[in-house]
Amino acid sequence: MSQSRARDRYEGQYPFQMLKEVYEQPGAIAETIEKHIDPATRTVRLDRFPFSNEEVASLHRLTIVASGASRHAGLCGKLMIEELAGIPVEVEHASEYGYRRPLNGGGILAVAITQSGETADTTAAQRIAKESGFKTLSISNVVDSTIAREADANLFTWAGKEVAIPATKSFTTQLTALYLLALFLAEKRGMLSAEHVAGRLYSLSQLPAILEALLDRFDRQAEVIARDFHHDETFVFLGRGVHYPIALEGALKLKEISYVHAEGYPTGEFRHGPTALIDETLPVVAILTRDRRDPESMVRYEKSVSLLNDIRQHSRRQILVVSDDDDALNQLGVPCFLLPVMDELLLPILEIVPLQFLAYHIAILNGLNVDRPRNLVKSVTVD
């Protein structure tokens, strides 16, 4: 469904802006990709990047500062950048960043992520980074925003205006932008060849059409699944590796708009205490996708399935996000959102979408206004 078709559907059928914006994600992702690929060279271009190749080569660390959903995107970005560009990355809560003194910033790039570009704690964190000698790059959805003007470099998402308070298309375009940044840095540092980057960009460019084809199915499935879970008051979301931040974001979406207690955990960490929560009633949402071509992905997957089997000794109330070639998990008799096989680092952009639909339908069944959840604002401009 194109953005224009999504707009037409909203006028006749979408009861909430959030649902409209979930459906606009393929177009927003496609626009973000198109704006940052040089068609002549098939390389990544940032909106503003004044640093030389020598300065990029001398980077020895990135620090990502963000809050809320943007921080979850940053956690995915950390793994993308470390794997592709070979630069160590730390991810900080922007709200906590100002309460300690950063070490000298030589050779460090601070990446500040905020949808509005006006988030108070994130803009404050970027200022502290600059004062400490860091180079700065902002990822924002608003070109003429405070954070964009004050940053040394810019990478804009092209999500369009996001009216609903819950982040949906702003989140998936942030993931897209971070993947593009990882490829940009990888090529600049000689970690990936031009041919390798072009191949990854081609795979990324196919993603909007893939998501387009999945939206209606995810929507229908989530509506059905929600009928069995909308009375629950506690949920656990599990993910390992690059999928853990998606577990965090899925839990955040649910608690934001459904007002239920939802927690995201690293799958392997769940045995270290939280398994005490498991009884026959606890709903567990587990992200168990895999890339068979990637040995490390398969190791993570097998360990996650082992934990799932342990959980199922106590409860059969699971919702799974799995690869569509995974016959074993598809036959467990629990609800499964099926995703096509693709590169491990691209999967998060798709994985969050069925969880957005799930949170939406649980909230709707409980009679809640998903566009304006209580006590929340779109942009937090006080710290």
Short mmCIF file of C-alpha atoms in Angstrom, two decimals, residues 30-377:
data_model
loop_
_atom_site.label_atom_id
_atom_site.label_comp_id
_atom_site.label_asym_id
_atom_site.label_seq_id
_atom_site.Cartn_x
_atom_site.Cartn_y
_atom_site.Cartn_z
CA ALA A 30 11.69 3.76 0.94
CA GLU A 31 11.98 7.56 1.07
CA THR A 32 14.71 7.40 3.72
CA ILE A 33 16.67 4.94 1.58
CA GLU A 34 16.21 6.89 -1.64
CA LYS A 35 17.38 10.17 -0.09
CA HIS A 36 20.64 8.58 1.04
CA ILE A 37 21.79 6.47 -1.88
CA ASP A 38 23.83 8.07 -4.66
CA PRO A 39 22.28 6.54 -7.80
CA ALA A 40 25.45 7.03 -9.83
CA THR A 41 27.86 5.31 -7.46
CA ARG A 42 25.44 3.12 -5.44
CA THR A 43 27.04 4.37 -2.24
CA VAL A 44 25.57 5.95 0.89
CA ARG A 45 25.52 9.72 1.20
CA LEU A 46 24.67 11.57 4.39
CA ASP A 47 22.85 14.89 4.44
CA ARG A 48 25.84 16.67 5.95
CA PHE A 49 29.16 15.12 6.90
CA PRO A 50 32.10 17.53 7.08
CA PHE A 51 34.67 15.01 8.31
CA SER A 52 37.53 13.74 6.16
CA ASN A 53 38.27 10.09 5.44
CA GLU A 54 41.25 10.42 7.77
CA GLU A 55 39.01 11.61 10.60
CA VAL A 56 36.64 8.70 10.00
CA ALA A 57 39.54 6.27 9.98
CA SER A 58 40.75 7.68 13.30
CA LEU A 59 37.44 7.13 15.09
CA HIS A 60 37.93 4.68 17.94
CA ARG A 61 34.46 4.86 19.45
CA LEU A 62 30.90 5.97 18.82
CA THR A 63 28.57 7.07 21.60
CA ILE A 64 24.84 6.98 20.84
CA VAL A 65 22.64 9.17 23.05
CA ALA A 66 18.86 8.84 22.87
CA SER A 67 15.70 8.24 24.88
CA GLY A 68 12.68 5.95 24.61
CA ALA A 69 12.09 4.32 21.24
CA SER A 70 15.05 6.23 19.75
CA ARG A 71 17.36 4.57 22.27
CA HIS A 72 16.02 1.15 21.26
CA ALA A 73 16.86 2.02 17.66
CA GLY A 74 20.30 3.04 18.89
CA LEU A 75 20.82 -0.36 20.51
CA CYS A 76 20.18 -2.00 17.14
CA GLY A 77 22.46 0.56 15.52
CA LYS A 78 25.24 -0.36 17.92
CA LEU A 79 25.30 -3.93 16.63
CA MET A 80 24.98 -2.82 13.00
CA ILE A 81 27.93 -0.41 13.29
CA GLU A 82 30.14 -2.76 15.29
CA GLU A 83 29.58 -5.65 12.88
CA LEU A 84 29.87 -3.74 9.61
CA ALA A 85 32.19 -0.82 10.42
CA GLY A 86 34.26 -2.38 13.20
CA ILE A 87 33.91 0.57 15.58
CA PRO A 88 33.06 -0.02 19.26
CA VAL A 89 29.75 1.65 20.17
CA GLU A 90 28.22 2.51 23.52
CA VAL A 91 24.57 3.50 23.92
CA GLU A 92 23.61 5.94 26.64
CA HIS A 93 20.31 7.08 28.11
CA ALA A 94 20.29 10.74 27.10
CA SER A 95 18.56 11.61 30.36
CA GLU A 96 21.52 10.17 32.34
CA TYR A 97 24.31 11.41 30.12
CA GLY A 98 24.55 14.83 31.74
CA TYR A 99 25.05 13.45 35.23
CA ARG A 100 28.62 12.32 34.72
CA ARG A 101 31.64 13.83 33.06
CA PRO A 102 32.45 12.19 29.70
CA LEU A 103 36.11 11.43 29.08
CA ASN A 104 38.05 13.47 26.55
CA GLY A 105 36.32 13.17 23.19
CA GLY A 106 39.23 12.89 20.79
CA GLY A 107 38.42 10.27 18.16
CA ILE A 108 34.83 9.86 19.34
CA LEU A 109 31.66 10.51 17.33
CA ALA A 110 28.52 11.17 19.37
CA VAL A 111 25.32 10.21 17.53
CA ALA A 112 22.18 11.85 18.94
CA ILE A 113 18.86 10.30 17.89
CA THR A 114 15.53 12.06 18.31
CA GLN A 115 12.39 12.05 16.17
CA SER A 116 11.48 15.68 16.79
CA GLY A 117 14.97 17.09 17.11
CA GLU A 118 13.77 19.00 20.16
CA THR A 119 13.92 16.30 22.88
CA ALA A 120 15.37 18.17 25.85
CA ASP A 121 17.61 15.48 27.32
CA THR A 122 18.98 14.46 23.92
CA THR A 123 19.82 18.00 22.84
CA ALA A 124 21.45 18.56 26.24
CA ALA A 125 23.49 15.36 25.83
CA GLN A 126 24.69 16.48 22.38
CA ARG A 127 25.81 19.83 23.83
CA ILE A 128 27.76 18.06 26.57
CA ALA A 129 29.39 15.82 23.95
CA LYS A 130 30.45 18.86 21.91
CA GLU A 131 31.82 20.57 25.02
CA SER A 132 33.86 17.42 25.70
CA GLY A 133 35.46 17.55 22.25
CA PHE A 134 33.33 14.89 20.52
CA LYS A 135 32.38 15.13 16.89
CA THR A 136 28.57 15.07 16.67
CA LEU A 137 26.02 13.67 14.25
CA SER A 138 22.26 13.96 14.67
CA ILE A 139 19.60 11.58 13.36
CA SER A 140 16.29 13.43 13.28
CA ASN A 141 13.02 13.56 11.38
CA VAL A 142 12.90 17.37 11.34
CA VAL A 143 15.41 19.23 9.16
CA ASP A 144 15.16 22.62 10.86
CA SER A 145 15.33 21.33 14.42
CA THR A 146 17.56 22.39 17.29
CA ILE A 147 19.55 19.18 17.34
CA ALA A 148 20.12 19.28 13.58
CA ARG A 149 21.31 22.90 13.64
CA GLU A 150 23.71 22.31 16.53
CA ALA A 151 25.22 19.03 15.27
CA ASP A 152 28.35 18.89 13.14
CA ALA A 153 26.78 16.34 10.79
CA ASN A 154 23.22 15.27 9.94
CA LEU A 155 21.37 12.17 8.81
CA PHE A 156 17.65 12.82 8.37
CA THR A 157 14.87 10.28 8.39
CA TRP A 158 12.05 10.89 5.95
CA ALA A 159 9.13 9.50 7.90
CA GLY A 160 6.87 12.46 7.25
CA LYS A 161 4.86 13.98 10.07
CA GLU A 162 4.05 11.49 12.82
CA VAL A 163 0.89 12.67 14.59
CA ALA A 164 0.20 9.79 16.99
CA ILE A 165 2.27 9.85 20.18
CA PRO A 166 3.57 6.24 19.88
CA ALA A 167 6.62 6.02 17.61
CA THR A 168 6.01 3.74 14.63
CA LYS A 169 7.31 4.99 11.30
CA SER A 170 9.82 7.25 13.03
CA PHE A 171 11.29 4.15 14.70
CA THR A 172 11.62 2.02 11.55
CA THR A 173 13.14 4.91 9.62
CA GLN A 174 15.66 5.40 12.45
CA LEU A 175 16.63 1.73 12.11
CA THR A 176 16.98 2.27 8.36
CA ALA A 177 19.12 5.37 8.88
CA LEU A 178 21.40 3.56 11.33
CA TYR A 179 21.91 0.70 8.88
CA LEU A 180 22.82 3.26 6.21
CA LEU A 181 25.22 4.94 8.64
CA ALA A 182 26.86 1.58 9.38
CA LEU A 183 27.41 0.98 5.65
CA PHE A 184 28.70 4.54 5.15
CA LEU A 185 31.27 4.18 7.92
CA ALA A 186 32.22 0.67 6.82
CA GLU A 187 33.06 1.82 3.30
CA LYS A 188 34.88 4.96 4.49
CA ARG A 189 37.04 2.82 6.79
CA GLY A 190 37.70 0.14 4.17
CA MET A 191 35.84 -2.54 6.14
CA LEU A 192 33.53 -3.34 3.23
CA SER A 193 34.22 -3.15 -0.49
CA ALA A 194 32.09 -0.99 -2.77
CA GLU A 195 30.61 -4.17 -4.23
CA HIS A 196 29.68 -5.49 -0.79
CA VAL A 197 28.04 -2.19 0.14
CA ALA A 198 26.12 -2.12 -3.14
CA GLY A 199 24.85 -5.64 -2.49
CA ARG A 200 23.66 -4.72 0.99
CA LEU A 201 22.01 -1.56 -0.33
CA TYR A 202 20.16 -3.64 -2.90
CA SER A 203 18.84 -5.93 -0.15
CA LEU A 204 17.80 -2.92 1.89
CA SER A 205 16.01 -1.39 -1.09
CA GLN A 206 13.87 -4.52 -1.42
CA LEU A 207 12.65 -4.26 2.16
CA PRO A 208 9.83 -1.68 1.67
CA ALA A 209 8.07 -3.87 -0.90
CA ILE A 210 8.48 -6.92 1.33
CA LEU A 211 6.93 -5.05 4.26
CA GLU A 212 4.14 -3.72 2.05
CA ALA A 213 3.12 -7.27 1.22
CA LEU A 214 3.07 -8.29 4.90
CA LEU A 215 1.08 -5.44 6.45
CA ASP A 216 -2.46 -6.71 5.95
CA ARG A 217 -1.54 -10.20 7.15
CA PHE A 218 0.16 -8.86 10.27
CA ASP A 219 -2.85 -6.62 10.94
CA ARG A 220 -5.38 -9.45 10.64
CA GLN A 221 -3.25 -11.84 12.72
CA ALA A 222 -2.69 -9.31 15.48
CA GLU A 223 -6.41 -8.59 15.70
CA VAL A 224 -7.16 -12.28 16.19
CA ILE A 225 -4.30 -12.86 18.65
CA ALA A 226 -5.30 -9.82 20.72
CA ARG A 227 -8.67 -11.39 21.53
CA ASP A 228 -6.91 -14.06 23.59
CA PHE A 229 -4.49 -11.69 25.36
CA HIS A 230 -6.18 -8.32 25.88
CA HIS A 231 -7.20 -9.09 29.46
CA ASP A 232 -3.64 -9.93 30.54
CA GLU A 233 -1.90 -7.40 32.74
CA THR A 234 1.73 -8.58 32.47
CA PHE A 235 3.77 -9.53 29.38
CA VAL A 236 7.38 -10.56 28.87
CA PHE A 237 9.17 -9.89 25.55
CA LEU A 238 12.36 -11.78 24.69
CA GLY A 239 15.01 -11.26 22.04
CA ARG A 240 18.71 -12.07 21.62
CA GLY A 241 21.41 -10.04 19.87
CA VAL A 242 20.03 -7.45 17.46
CA HIS A 243 16.52 -8.69 18.28
CA TYR A 244 16.72 -7.75 21.97
CA PRO A 245 16.12 -4.02 21.29
CA ILE A 246 13.01 -5.03 19.34
CA ALA A 247 11.79 -6.92 22.42
CA LEU A 248 12.32 -3.69 24.39
CA GLU A 249 10.45 -1.65 21.80
CA GLY A 250 7.60 -4.17 21.55
CA ALA A 251 7.20 -4.01 25.32
CA LEU A 252 7.32 -0.21 25.26
CA LYS A 253 4.58 -0.01 22.61
CA LEU A 254 2.34 -2.27 24.67
CA LYS A 255 2.82 -0.43 27.95
CA GLU A 256 2.48 3.00 26.29
CA ILE A 257 -0.90 2.41 24.70
CA SER A 258 -2.41 -0.53 26.61
CA TYR A 259 -1.31 0.46 30.14
CA VAL A 260 -0.18 -3.06 30.98
CA HIS A 261 3.09 -4.08 32.58
CA ALA A 262 5.39 -5.28 29.79
CA GLU A 263 9.11 -5.95 30.12
CA GLY A 264 11.74 -6.72 27.50
CA TYR A 265 14.65 -9.01 28.41
CA PRO A 266 17.67 -10.42 26.59
CA THR A 267 16.67 -14.03 26.01
CA GLY A 268 19.77 -15.46 27.68
CA GLU A 269 19.32 -13.20 30.70
CA PHE A 270 15.84 -14.54 31.41
CA ARG A 271 17.22 -17.55 33.31
CA HIS A 272 18.97 -15.20 35.74
CA GLY A 273 15.99 -14.44 37.92
CA PRO A 274 13.01 -13.49 35.73
CA THR A 275 12.06 -17.15 35.12
CA ALA A 276 10.51 -16.95 38.59
CA LEU A 277 7.70 -15.00 36.92
CA ILE A 278 6.63 -17.92 34.75
CA ASP A 279 3.38 -19.63 35.54
CA GLU A 280 0.67 -21.11 33.36
CA THR A 281 -0.86 -17.66 32.72
CA LEU A 282 2.17 -15.52 31.77
CA PRO A 283 2.21 -14.40 28.11
CA VAL A 284 5.70 -14.50 26.58
CA VAL A 285 6.38 -12.78 23.26
CA ALA A 286 9.58 -14.24 21.80
CA ILE A 287 11.51 -13.10 18.72
CA LEU A 288 13.03 -16.24 17.21
CA THR A 289 13.93 -15.34 13.64
CA ARG A 290 17.15 -16.62 12.10
CA ASP A 291 19.42 -16.37 9.07
CA ARG A 292 20.51 -19.89 8.07
CA ARG A 293 23.42 -18.44 6.07
CA ASP A 294 24.89 -16.89 9.23
CA PRO A 295 26.45 -19.42 11.67
CA GLU A 296 26.32 -16.93 14.56
CA SER A 297 22.64 -16.31 13.90
CA MET A 298 21.97 -20.04 14.09
CA VAL A 299 23.83 -20.34 17.40
CA ARG A 300 21.72 -17.52 18.87
CA TYR A 301 18.57 -19.10 17.48
CA GLU A 302 19.30 -22.57 18.93
CA LYS A 303 20.00 -21.14 22.37
CA SER A 304 16.78 -19.14 22.23
CA VAL A 305 14.75 -22.19 21.22
CA SER A 306 16.25 -24.05 24.19
CA LEU A 307 14.92 -21.37 26.55
CA LEU A 308 11.54 -21.44 24.82
CA ASN A 309 11.34 -25.18 25.44
CA ASP A 310 12.06 -24.58 29.13
CA ILE A 311 9.32 -21.94 29.30
CA ARG A 312 6.87 -24.31 27.65
CA GLN A 313 7.34 -26.77 30.49
CA HIS A 314 5.38 -24.28 32.62
CA SER A 315 3.19 -22.33 30.19
CA ARG A 316 1.87 -22.66 26.64
CA ARG A 317 0.92 -18.99 26.32
CA GLN A 318 3.43 -17.70 23.80
CA ILE A 319 3.35 -15.39 20.80
CA LEU A 320 6.30 -15.93 18.45
CA VAL A 321 7.95 -13.90 15.71
CA VAL A 322 9.68 -16.50 13.53
CA SER A 323 11.14 -17.13 10.09
CA ASP A 324 8.69 -18.49 7.58
CA ASP A 325 10.92 -21.50 6.81
CA ASP A 326 10.93 -22.62 10.46
CA ASP A 327 8.59 -25.60 10.34
CA ALA A 328 9.39 -26.73 13.88
CA LEU A 329 8.26 -23.52 15.58
CA ASN A 330 5.38 -22.99 13.18
CA GLN A 331 3.95 -26.33 14.30
CA LEU A 332 3.98 -25.63 18.04
CA GLY A 333 0.33 -24.62 18.01
CA VAL A 334 0.92 -21.06 19.30
CA PRO A 335 0.39 -17.79 17.39
CA CYS A 336 3.28 -17.04 15.04
CA PHE A 337 4.05 -13.96 12.99
CA LEU A 338 6.03 -15.21 9.99
CA LEU A 339 8.86 -13.19 8.48
CA PRO A 340 10.72 -13.92 5.26
CA VAL A 341 14.34 -15.04 5.37
CA MET A 342 16.76 -12.12 5.14
CA ASP A 343 20.01 -10.74 6.51
CA GLU A 344 20.11 -10.76 10.30
CA LEU A 345 20.75 -7.02 10.57
CA LEU A 346 17.71 -6.14 8.43
CA LEU A 347 15.26 -8.32 10.34
CA PRO A 348 14.60 -5.79 13.15
CA ILE A 349 12.99 -3.36 10.69
CA LEU A 350 10.35 -5.99 9.95
CA GLU A 351 10.13 -7.62 13.39
CA ILE A 352 8.75 -4.57 15.16
CA VAL A 353 5.79 -4.15 12.81
CA PRO A 354 3.66 -7.13 13.97
CA LEU A 355 4.39 -6.05 17.56
CA GLN A 356 3.09 -2.56 16.74
CA PHE A 357 -0.10 -4.13 15.41
CA LEU A 358 -0.38 -6.38 18.48
CA ALA A 359 -0.11 -3.44 20.89
CA TYR A 360 -2.61 -1.49 18.80
CA HIS A 361 -5.28 -4.20 18.78
CA ILE A 362 -4.90 -5.02 22.49
CA ALA A 363 -5.39 -1.32 23.28
CA ILE A 364 -8.40 -1.03 20.95
CA LEU A 365 -10.10 -4.07 22.51
CA ASN A 366 -9.64 -2.36 25.87
CA GLY A 367 -11.30 0.81 24.60
CA LEU A 368 -8.21 3.04 24.74
CA ASN A 369 -7.13 6.01 22.63
CA VAL A 370 -3.89 4.83 21.02
CA ASP A 371 -3.11 8.23 19.49
CA ARG A 372 -3.11 10.06 22.81
CA PRO A 373 -2.09 7.73 25.65
CA ARG A 374 -2.53 9.20 29.09
CA ASN A 375 0.31 11.25 30.61
CA LEU A 376 2.38 11.19 27.40
CA VAL A 377 3.45 13.88 24.93
#
